XYZ file of C-alpha atoms in Angstrom:
577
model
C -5.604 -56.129 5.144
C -6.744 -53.249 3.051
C -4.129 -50.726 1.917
C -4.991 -47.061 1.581
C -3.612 -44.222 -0.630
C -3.773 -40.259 0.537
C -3.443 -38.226 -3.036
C -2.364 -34.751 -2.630
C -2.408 -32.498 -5.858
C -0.911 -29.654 -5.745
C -0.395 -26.426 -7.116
C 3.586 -26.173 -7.609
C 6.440 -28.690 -6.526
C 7.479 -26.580 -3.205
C 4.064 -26.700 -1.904
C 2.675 -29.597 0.622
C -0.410 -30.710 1.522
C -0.939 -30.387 5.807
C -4.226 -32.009 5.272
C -3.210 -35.344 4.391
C -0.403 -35.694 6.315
C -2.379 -34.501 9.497
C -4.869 -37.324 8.289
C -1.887 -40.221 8.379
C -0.071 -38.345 11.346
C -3.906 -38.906 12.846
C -4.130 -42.572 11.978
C -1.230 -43.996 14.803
C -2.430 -47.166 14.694
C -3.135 -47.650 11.178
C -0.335 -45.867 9.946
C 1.376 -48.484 8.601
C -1.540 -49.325 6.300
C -1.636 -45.183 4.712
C 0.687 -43.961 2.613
C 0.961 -40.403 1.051
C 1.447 -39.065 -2.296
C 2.140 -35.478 -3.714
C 1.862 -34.804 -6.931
C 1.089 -31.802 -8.855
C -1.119 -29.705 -12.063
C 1.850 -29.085 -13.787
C 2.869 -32.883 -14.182
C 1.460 -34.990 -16.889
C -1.757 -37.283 -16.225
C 0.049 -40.318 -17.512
C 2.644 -39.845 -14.789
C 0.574 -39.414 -11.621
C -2.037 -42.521 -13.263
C 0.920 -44.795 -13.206
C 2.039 -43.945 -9.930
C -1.075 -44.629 -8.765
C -1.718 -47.808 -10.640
C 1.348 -49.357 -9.856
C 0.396 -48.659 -5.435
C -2.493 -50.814 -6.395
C -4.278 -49.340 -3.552
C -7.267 -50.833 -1.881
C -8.822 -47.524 -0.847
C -7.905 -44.359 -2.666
C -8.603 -40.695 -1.542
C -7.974 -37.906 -2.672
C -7.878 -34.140 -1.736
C -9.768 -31.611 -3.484
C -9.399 -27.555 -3.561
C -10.167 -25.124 -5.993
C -7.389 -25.317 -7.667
C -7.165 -29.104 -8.556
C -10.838 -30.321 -9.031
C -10.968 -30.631 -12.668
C -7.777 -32.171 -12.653
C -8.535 -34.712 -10.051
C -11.904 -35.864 -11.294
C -10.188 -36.364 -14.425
C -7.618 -38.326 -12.861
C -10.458 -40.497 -11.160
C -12.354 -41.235 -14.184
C -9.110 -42.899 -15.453
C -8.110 -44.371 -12.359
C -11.313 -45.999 -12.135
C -11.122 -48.323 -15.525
C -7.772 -48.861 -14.764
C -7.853 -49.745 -10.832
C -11.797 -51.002 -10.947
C -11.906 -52.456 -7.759
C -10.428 -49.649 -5.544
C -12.801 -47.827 -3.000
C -12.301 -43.898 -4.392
C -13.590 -40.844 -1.468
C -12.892 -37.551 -1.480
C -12.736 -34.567 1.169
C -11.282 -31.154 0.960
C -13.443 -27.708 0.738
C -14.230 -27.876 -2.760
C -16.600 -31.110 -2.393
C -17.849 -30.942 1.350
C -20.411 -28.059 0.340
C -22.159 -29.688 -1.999
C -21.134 -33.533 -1.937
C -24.313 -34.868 -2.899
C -24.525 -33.234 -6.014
C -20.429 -34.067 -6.732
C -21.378 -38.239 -5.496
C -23.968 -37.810 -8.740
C -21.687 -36.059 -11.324
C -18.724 -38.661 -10.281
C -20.428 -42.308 -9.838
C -16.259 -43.758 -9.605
C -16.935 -42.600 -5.907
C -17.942 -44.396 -2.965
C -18.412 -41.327 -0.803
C -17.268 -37.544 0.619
C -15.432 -36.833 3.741
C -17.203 -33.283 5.123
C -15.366 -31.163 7.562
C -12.433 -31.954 9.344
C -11.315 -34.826 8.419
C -8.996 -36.287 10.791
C -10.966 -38.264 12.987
C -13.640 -39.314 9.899
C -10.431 -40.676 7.800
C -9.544 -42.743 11.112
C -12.594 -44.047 11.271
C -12.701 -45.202 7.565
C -9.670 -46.794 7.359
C -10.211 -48.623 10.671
C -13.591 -49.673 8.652
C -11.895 -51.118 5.917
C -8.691 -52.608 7.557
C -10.626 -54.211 10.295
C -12.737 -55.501 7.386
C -16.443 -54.223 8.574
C -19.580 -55.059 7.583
C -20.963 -51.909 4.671
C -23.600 -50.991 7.622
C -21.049 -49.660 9.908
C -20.513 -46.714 7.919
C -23.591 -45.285 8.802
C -21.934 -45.026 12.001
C -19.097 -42.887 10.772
C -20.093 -39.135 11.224
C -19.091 -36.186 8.950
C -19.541 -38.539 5.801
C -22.051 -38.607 2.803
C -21.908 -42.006 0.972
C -23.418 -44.357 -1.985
C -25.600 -47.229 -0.219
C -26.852 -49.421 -3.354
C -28.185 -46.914 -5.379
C -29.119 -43.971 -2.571
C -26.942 -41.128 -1.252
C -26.599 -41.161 2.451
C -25.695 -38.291 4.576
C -24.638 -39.249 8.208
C -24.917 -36.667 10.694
C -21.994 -34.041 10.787
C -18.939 -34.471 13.126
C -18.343 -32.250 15.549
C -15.413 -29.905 15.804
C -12.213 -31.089 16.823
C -10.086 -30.181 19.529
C -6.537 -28.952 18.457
C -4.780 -30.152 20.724
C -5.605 -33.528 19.784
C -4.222 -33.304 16.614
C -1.002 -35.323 15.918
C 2.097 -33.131 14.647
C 2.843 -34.393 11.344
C 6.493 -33.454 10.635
C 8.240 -36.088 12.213
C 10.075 -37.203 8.997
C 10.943 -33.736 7.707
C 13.340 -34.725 5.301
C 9.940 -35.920 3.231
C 9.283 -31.954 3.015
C 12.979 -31.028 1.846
C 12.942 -27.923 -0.929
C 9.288 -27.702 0.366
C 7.229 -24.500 2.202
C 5.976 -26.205 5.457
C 2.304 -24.933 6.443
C 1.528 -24.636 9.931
C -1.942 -24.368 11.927
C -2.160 -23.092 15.636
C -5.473 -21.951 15.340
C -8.812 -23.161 13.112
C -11.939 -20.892 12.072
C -12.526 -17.488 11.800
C -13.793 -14.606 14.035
C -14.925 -12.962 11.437
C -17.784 -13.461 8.661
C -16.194 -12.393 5.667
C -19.280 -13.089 2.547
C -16.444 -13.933 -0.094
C -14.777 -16.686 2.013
C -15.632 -19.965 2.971
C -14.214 -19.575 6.616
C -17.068 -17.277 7.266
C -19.435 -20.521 7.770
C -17.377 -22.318 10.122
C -16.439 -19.143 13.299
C -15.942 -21.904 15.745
C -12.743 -20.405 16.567
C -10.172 -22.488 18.775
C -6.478 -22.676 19.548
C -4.046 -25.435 19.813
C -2.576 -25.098 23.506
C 0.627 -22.681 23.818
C 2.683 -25.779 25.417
C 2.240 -27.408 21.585
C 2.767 -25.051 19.589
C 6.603 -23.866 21.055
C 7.568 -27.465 21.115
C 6.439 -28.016 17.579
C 7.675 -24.574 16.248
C 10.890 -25.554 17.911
C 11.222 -28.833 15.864
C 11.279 -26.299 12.548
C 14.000 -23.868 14.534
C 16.335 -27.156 15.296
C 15.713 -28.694 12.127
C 16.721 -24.895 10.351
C 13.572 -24.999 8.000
C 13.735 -22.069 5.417
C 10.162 -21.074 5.646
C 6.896 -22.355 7.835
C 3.503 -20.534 6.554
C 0.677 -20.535 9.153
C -2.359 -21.478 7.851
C -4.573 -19.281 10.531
C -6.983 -17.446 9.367
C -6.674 -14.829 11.219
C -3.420 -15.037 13.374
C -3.834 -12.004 15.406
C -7.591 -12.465 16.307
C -6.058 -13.227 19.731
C -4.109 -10.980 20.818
C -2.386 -13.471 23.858
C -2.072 -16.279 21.419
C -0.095 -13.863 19.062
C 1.928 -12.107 21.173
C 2.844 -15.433 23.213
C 4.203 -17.066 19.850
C 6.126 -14.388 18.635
C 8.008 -13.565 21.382
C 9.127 -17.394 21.251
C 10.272 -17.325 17.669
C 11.870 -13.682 18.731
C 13.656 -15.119 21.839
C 14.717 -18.208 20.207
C 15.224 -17.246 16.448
C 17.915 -19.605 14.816
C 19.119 -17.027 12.196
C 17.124 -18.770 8.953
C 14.196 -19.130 9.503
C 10.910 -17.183 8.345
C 7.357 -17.379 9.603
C 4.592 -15.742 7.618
C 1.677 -15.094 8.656
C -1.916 -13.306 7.805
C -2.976 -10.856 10.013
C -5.717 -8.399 10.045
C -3.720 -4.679 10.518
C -5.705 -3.100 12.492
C -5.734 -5.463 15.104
C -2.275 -5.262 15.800
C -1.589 -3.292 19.260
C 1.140 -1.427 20.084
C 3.266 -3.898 22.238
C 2.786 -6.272 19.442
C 4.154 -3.458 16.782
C 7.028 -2.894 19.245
C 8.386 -6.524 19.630
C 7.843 -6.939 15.747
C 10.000 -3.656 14.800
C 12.532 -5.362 17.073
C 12.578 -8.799 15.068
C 15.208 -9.920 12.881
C 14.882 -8.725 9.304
C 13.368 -11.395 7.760
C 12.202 -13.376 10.588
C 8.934 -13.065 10.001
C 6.592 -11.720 6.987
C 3.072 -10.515 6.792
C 0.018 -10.613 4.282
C -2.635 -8.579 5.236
C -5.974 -8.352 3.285
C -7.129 -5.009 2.822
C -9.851 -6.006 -0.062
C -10.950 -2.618 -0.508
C -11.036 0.737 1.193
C -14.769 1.439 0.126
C -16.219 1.667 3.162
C -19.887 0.532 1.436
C -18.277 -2.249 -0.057
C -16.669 -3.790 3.475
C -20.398 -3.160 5.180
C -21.770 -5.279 2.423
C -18.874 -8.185 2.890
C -19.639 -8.386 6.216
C -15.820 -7.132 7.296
C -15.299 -5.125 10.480
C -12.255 -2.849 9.838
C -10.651 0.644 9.873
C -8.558 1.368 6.672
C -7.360 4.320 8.506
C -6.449 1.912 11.181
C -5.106 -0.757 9.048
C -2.836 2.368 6.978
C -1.486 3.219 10.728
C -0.455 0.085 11.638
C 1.578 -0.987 8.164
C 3.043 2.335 8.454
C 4.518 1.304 11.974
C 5.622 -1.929 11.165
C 7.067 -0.130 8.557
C 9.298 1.829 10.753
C 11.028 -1.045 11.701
C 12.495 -1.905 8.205
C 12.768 -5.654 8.860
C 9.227 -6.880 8.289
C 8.147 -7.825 4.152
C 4.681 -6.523 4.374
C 2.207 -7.919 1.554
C -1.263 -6.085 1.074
C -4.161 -7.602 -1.227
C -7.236 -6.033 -2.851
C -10.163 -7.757 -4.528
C -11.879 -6.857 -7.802
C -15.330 -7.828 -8.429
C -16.951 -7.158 -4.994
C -20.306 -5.605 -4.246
C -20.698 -1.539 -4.657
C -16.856 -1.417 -5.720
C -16.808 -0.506 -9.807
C -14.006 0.877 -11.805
C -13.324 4.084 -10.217
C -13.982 2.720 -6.718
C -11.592 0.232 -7.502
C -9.011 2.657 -8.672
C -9.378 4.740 -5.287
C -8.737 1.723 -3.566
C -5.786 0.544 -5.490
C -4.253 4.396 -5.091
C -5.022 4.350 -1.077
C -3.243 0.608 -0.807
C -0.490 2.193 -3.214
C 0.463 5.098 -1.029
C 1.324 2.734 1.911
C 4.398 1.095 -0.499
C 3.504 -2.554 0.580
C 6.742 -4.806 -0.286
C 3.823 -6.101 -2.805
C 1.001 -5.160 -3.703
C -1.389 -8.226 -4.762
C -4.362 -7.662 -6.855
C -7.400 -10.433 -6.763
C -10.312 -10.854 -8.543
C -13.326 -12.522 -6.868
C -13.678 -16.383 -6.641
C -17.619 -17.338 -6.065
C -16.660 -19.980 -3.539
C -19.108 -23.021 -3.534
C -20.944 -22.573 0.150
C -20.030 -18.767 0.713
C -22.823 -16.211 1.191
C -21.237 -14.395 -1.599
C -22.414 -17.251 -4.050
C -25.875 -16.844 -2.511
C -25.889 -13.608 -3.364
C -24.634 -13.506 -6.584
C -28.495 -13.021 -8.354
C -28.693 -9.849 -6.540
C -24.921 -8.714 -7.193
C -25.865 -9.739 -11.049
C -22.529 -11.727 -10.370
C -22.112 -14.250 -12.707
C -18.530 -16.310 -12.826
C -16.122 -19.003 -14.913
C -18.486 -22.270 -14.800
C -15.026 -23.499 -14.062
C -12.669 -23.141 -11.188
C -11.694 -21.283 -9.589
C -14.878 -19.477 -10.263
C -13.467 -15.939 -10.798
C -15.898 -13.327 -11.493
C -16.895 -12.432 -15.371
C -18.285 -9.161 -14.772
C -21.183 -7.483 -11.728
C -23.581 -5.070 -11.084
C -20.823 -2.580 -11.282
C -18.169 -4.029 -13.036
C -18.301 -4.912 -16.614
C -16.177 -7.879 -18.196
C -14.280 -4.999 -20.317
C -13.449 -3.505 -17.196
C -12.114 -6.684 -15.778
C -9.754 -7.474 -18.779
C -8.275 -3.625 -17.891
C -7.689 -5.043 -14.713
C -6.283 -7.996 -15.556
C -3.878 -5.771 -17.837
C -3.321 -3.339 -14.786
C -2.576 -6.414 -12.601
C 0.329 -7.722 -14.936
C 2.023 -4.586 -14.924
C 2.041 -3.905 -11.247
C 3.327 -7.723 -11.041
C 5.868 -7.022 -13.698
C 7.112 -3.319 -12.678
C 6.437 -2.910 -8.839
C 5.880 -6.362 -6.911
C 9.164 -7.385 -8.781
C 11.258 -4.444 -7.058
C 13.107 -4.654 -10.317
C 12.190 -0.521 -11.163
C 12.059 0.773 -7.845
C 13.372 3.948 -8.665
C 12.313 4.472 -12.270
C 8.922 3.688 -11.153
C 9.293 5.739 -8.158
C 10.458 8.799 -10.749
C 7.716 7.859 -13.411
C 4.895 8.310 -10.792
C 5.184 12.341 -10.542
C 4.311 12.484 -14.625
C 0.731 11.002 -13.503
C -2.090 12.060 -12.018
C -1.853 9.229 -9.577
C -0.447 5.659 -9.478
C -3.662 3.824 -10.642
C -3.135 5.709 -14.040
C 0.126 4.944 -14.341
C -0.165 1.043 -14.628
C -3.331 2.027 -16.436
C -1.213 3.556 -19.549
C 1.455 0.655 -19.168
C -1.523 -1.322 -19.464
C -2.771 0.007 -22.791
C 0.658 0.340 -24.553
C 1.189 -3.095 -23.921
C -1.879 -4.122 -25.544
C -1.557 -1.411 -28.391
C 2.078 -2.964 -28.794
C 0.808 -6.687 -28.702
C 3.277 -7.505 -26.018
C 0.987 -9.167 -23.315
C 1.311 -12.876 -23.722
C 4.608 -13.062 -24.535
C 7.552 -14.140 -22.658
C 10.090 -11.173 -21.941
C 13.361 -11.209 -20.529
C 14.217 -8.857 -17.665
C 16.462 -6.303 -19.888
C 13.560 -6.540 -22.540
C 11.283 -5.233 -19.720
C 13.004 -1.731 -19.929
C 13.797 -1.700 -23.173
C 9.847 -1.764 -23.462
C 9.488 0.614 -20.576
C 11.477 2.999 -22.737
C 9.614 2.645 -25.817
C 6.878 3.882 -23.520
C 8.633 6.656 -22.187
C 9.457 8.000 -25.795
C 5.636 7.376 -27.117
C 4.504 9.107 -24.294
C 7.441 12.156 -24.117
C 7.142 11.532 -20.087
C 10.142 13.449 -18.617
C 14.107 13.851 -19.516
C 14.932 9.889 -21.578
C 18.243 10.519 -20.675
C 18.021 10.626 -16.411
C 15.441 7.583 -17.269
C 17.894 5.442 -19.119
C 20.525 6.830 -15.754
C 17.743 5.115 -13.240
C 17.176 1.995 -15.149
C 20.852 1.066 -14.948
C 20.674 1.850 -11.362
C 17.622 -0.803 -11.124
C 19.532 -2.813 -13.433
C 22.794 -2.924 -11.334
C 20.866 -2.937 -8.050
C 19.594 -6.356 -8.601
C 23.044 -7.635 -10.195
C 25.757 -7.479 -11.312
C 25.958 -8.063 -14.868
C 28.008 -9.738 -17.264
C 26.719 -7.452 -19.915
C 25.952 -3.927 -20.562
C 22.531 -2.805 -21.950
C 23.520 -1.327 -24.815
C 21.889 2.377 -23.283
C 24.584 2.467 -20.851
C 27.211 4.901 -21.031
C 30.373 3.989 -22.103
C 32.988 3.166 -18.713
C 36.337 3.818 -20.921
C 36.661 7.959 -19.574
C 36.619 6.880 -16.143
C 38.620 3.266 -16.175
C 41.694 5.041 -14.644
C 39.602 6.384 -11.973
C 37.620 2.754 -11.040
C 41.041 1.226 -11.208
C 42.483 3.723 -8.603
C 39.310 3.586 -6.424
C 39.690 -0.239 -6.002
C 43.664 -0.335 -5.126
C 42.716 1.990 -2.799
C 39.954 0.008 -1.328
C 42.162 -3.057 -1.542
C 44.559 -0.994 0.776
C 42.450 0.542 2.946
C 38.886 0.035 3.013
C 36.073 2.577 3.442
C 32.964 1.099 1.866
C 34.469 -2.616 1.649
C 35.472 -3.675 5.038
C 34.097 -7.347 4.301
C 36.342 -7.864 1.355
C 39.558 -7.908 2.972
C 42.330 -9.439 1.860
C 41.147 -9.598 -1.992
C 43.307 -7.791 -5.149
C 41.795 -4.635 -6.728
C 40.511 -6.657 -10.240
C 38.609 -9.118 -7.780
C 37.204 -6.381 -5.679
C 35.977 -4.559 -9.251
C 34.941 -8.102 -10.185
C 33.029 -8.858 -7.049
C 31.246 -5.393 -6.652
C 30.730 -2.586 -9.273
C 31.419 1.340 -9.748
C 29.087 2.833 -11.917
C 29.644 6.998 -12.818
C 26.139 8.073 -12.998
C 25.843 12.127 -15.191
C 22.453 12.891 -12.401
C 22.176 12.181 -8.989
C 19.968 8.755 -9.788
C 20.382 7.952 -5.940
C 18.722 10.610 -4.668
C 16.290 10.860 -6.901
C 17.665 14.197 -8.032
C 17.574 15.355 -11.859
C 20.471 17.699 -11.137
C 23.824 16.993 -13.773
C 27.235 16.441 -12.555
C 29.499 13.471 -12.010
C 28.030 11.102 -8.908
C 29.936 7.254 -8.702
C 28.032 5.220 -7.050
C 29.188 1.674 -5.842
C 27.165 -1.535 -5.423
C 27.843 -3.893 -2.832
C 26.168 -7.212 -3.538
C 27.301 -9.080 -0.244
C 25.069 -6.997 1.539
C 21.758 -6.389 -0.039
C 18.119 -5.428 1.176
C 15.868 -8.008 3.024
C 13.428 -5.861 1.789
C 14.154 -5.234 -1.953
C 17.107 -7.925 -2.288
C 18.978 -5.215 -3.677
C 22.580 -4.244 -3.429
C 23.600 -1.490 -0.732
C 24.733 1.759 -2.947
C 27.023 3.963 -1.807
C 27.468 7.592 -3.077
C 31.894 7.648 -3.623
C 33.636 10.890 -4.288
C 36.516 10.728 -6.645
């Protein structure tokens, strides 16, 4: 009987692959023949060949995305001198577009899954276990294949239903330290150019009944995180609505569910049970692209930023909901100043993060098949990622790129909150701000190089003094606010203002919150020195907490049992000596 390998390569370690477990969850009564294997990128070639080499596998497939392709037909080539007689296919988005083409680059393989692949990888193994004749797989939909020396295509396979699909978690201690992904839905209403999804809107659900049952498994089993993989998970409003008042009503404390939504879809009842949610019970990522309305015509997107601004600010109100918004750089009609407008009218909402993108000419999109008339030309390597555009140059892309790593670095880090939040008001707008962090840390030669978190604002205050932006010394005051915010540390930054004046004082504070609590109720029944050990007093010379640059003597205490979902940082209290 033929044995048959399912290699996943991921990006990182705490990622998992739903596809090819779906695949062997699929396979019931060949399961026993299919075994899985994750690897990774990051790991060495050697490594992953011998793990393959020593399964000896009869039939060998592997999944392919954007982000693995190179690596995996590397990994083939080898595999292929080394394990001559295995069958290789292949199957994942990055080779079902243009499989012919990939069949004649890679001759080590026998053929390309298309599509969905569930039902097709049932079909193949059943082909090779049961031993039947080469003719029968021109009987095997959703498959393009070597025959002798000609490339067959077999006609595609039709879409699946979801509720046929088998869950594939059973064993969930295989997916221990791991994010699990999740799918209630397939397709895409919606015919964004730039993504692949756009080609496939056969839109369809997996049936309500399912999904509670399966989303139970992950609130019984405590799972940290489960990401669902929907496109769009708010494209139906009943659907939605339906699922998260289940994870609402039966929320176990731990876990998080994140999903992408599109903002201005979300209704008001919806807004209402999510501002009632558990902080941190659920997260959203919601891609905003661009607020050019010319450019979203062009990409084929149907949205309101004025809508999508209204809705973020509501979930806002609700303080319990991490909120990530994305823009994209490189798409049609959106150049350098465009982009900046964009970036400033995200910026204003204060997303939890802010992720910038650059465009990715996906193989099969209707951006690629537009890219002559975008003068859009890309990396001939993935992940594709735009060079430069009708209205973009490549210099203006490498500012970008700059402007990216310092929003990643001083705002989606929520390590400067409130120097950043003070440094904004020397600017005439946010854009320009990461703009001249940008260009010192090129002048400076500092991009490229690994910095520690302290060197961070030491470098932030080199740019402050370059630049003579504001009063250095209520700048060095909000840094070690940031600084102590985040933790508690071991040792001072060697700005900080000496504690020796005001030891009597921190002493007597903590006896007296040893005694009788006011701001550390959950401490009880711990000495003074472990209460100053556990939290900290700092005596700030300007109001740092409220953002005020007025002197005078304001101690302010950090609590680190009870921090921020949001920020993860410490709750500060204002004390009065």
């Amino acid at each position: 009987m033929a044995t048959v390998f399912l290699a996943a390569v991921n990006a990182k370690y705490i990622h998992s692959n739903l596809a090819v477990y779906s695949m062997k969850s699929y396979c019931k009564e060949y399961e026993e023949y299919v075994e899985v294997g994750e690897y990774t990128i990051n790991q060495q070639k050697d490594e992953i060949l011998k793990s393959i080499y020593e399964k000896k596998p009869d039939i060998l497939c592997f999944s392919c995305y954007i982000w693995n392709i190179s690596f995996v037909k590397e990994l083939i080539g080898d595999l292929k001198k080394i394990l001559p007689e295995t069958v290789i296919w292949v199957g994942g988005p990055e080779v079902s577009y243009d499989a012919e083409s990939f069949l004649q680059e890679m001759p080590e393989v026998k053929g390309v899954m298309c599509g969905e692949g569930e039902q097709t990888f049932l079909e193949l193994v059943q082909h090779y276990v049961e031993r039947e004749s080469e003719n029968t797989l021109c009987n095997i939909k959703g498959i393009v294949f070597r025959r002798n020396k000609e490339l067959v295509r077999n006609p595609f396979r039709e879409i699946m239903d979801m509720d046929n699909l088998v869950f594939p978690y059973k064993k969930i201690s295989l997916f221990e330290h791991k994010i699990i992904y999740y799918e209630s839905s397939r397709g895409c209403p919606f015919s964004c150019s730039y993504c692949l999804s756009s080609i496939d809107k056969k839109l369809r659900f997996r049936s309500l009944s399912f999904v509670k049952e399966e989303l139970q498994f992950f609130l019984d089993k405590k799972v940290p995180q489960v990401k669902f993989v929907d496109r769009t998970f708010n494209c139906k409003k009943e659907h939605a609505l339906e699922i998260w008042k289940y994870i609402h009503e039966n929320d176990n404390g731990i876990t998080n569910f994140h999903f992408e939504v599109a903002a201005d879809l979300l209704t008001n009842e919806e807004i209402q049970l999510i501002n009632s949610m558990r902080p941190g019970l659920i997260q959203l990522e919601i891609g905003v692209q661009s607020t050019n309305p010319k450019t979203i015509q062009e990409i084929n997107r149907k949205t309101s930023f004025e809508k999508i601004s209204q809705r973020v600010k509501q979930v806002q109100e609700g303080k319990n909901v991490h909120q990530h918004l994305d823009l994209i750089a490189g798409l049609p009609y959106e150049g350098y100043e465009s982009f900046k407008k964009s970036f400033c009218d995200v910026y204003a909402l204060r997303p939890n993060q802010l992720q910038l993108g650059f465009l990715k000419l996906l193989k099969g999109s209707y951006m690629e098949m537009k890219a002559k008339d975008y003068q859009c030309v890309c990396k001939a390597k993935e992940p594709y990622e735009v060079l430069k555009t009708k209205w973009l140059s490549y210099g203006e892309i490498c500012r970008l790129k700059g402007i990216e790593d310092m929003v990643e670095v001083y705002y989606n880090s929520g390590q400067f909150n409130h120097t950043i939040k003070a440094l904004e008001h020397y600017f005439s707008d946010a854009f320009s701000m990461y703009e001249a962090l940008a260009d010192f840390y090129e002048c400076k030669g500092y991009f490229g190089l690994s910095h520690a978190r302290i060197r961070r604002y030491e470098i932030l205050m080199e740019f402050l003094k370059e630049k003579e932006v504001g009063n250095i010394d209520y700048f060095k005051e909000l840094m070690i606010l940031d600084l102590y915010a985040r933790e508690n540390l071991k040792t001072r930054p060697m700005w900080a203002a000496d504690r020796k004046p005001y030891k009597d004082k921190i002493q007597e504070f903590y006896i007296k919150e040893a005694e009788k609590p006011d701001f550390l109720q959950e401490y009880v029944g711990y000495q003074p020195k472990q209460l100053e050990k556990m939290t900290h007093l700092e005596i700030f010379t300007y109001n740092v907490l409220e953002g005020k640059e007025e002197k005078g003597n304001y101690p302010v205490l950090f609590d680190y049992r009870r921090r921020s979902f949001l920020t993860n940082n410490a709750t500060m209290y204002k004390v009065v000596f």
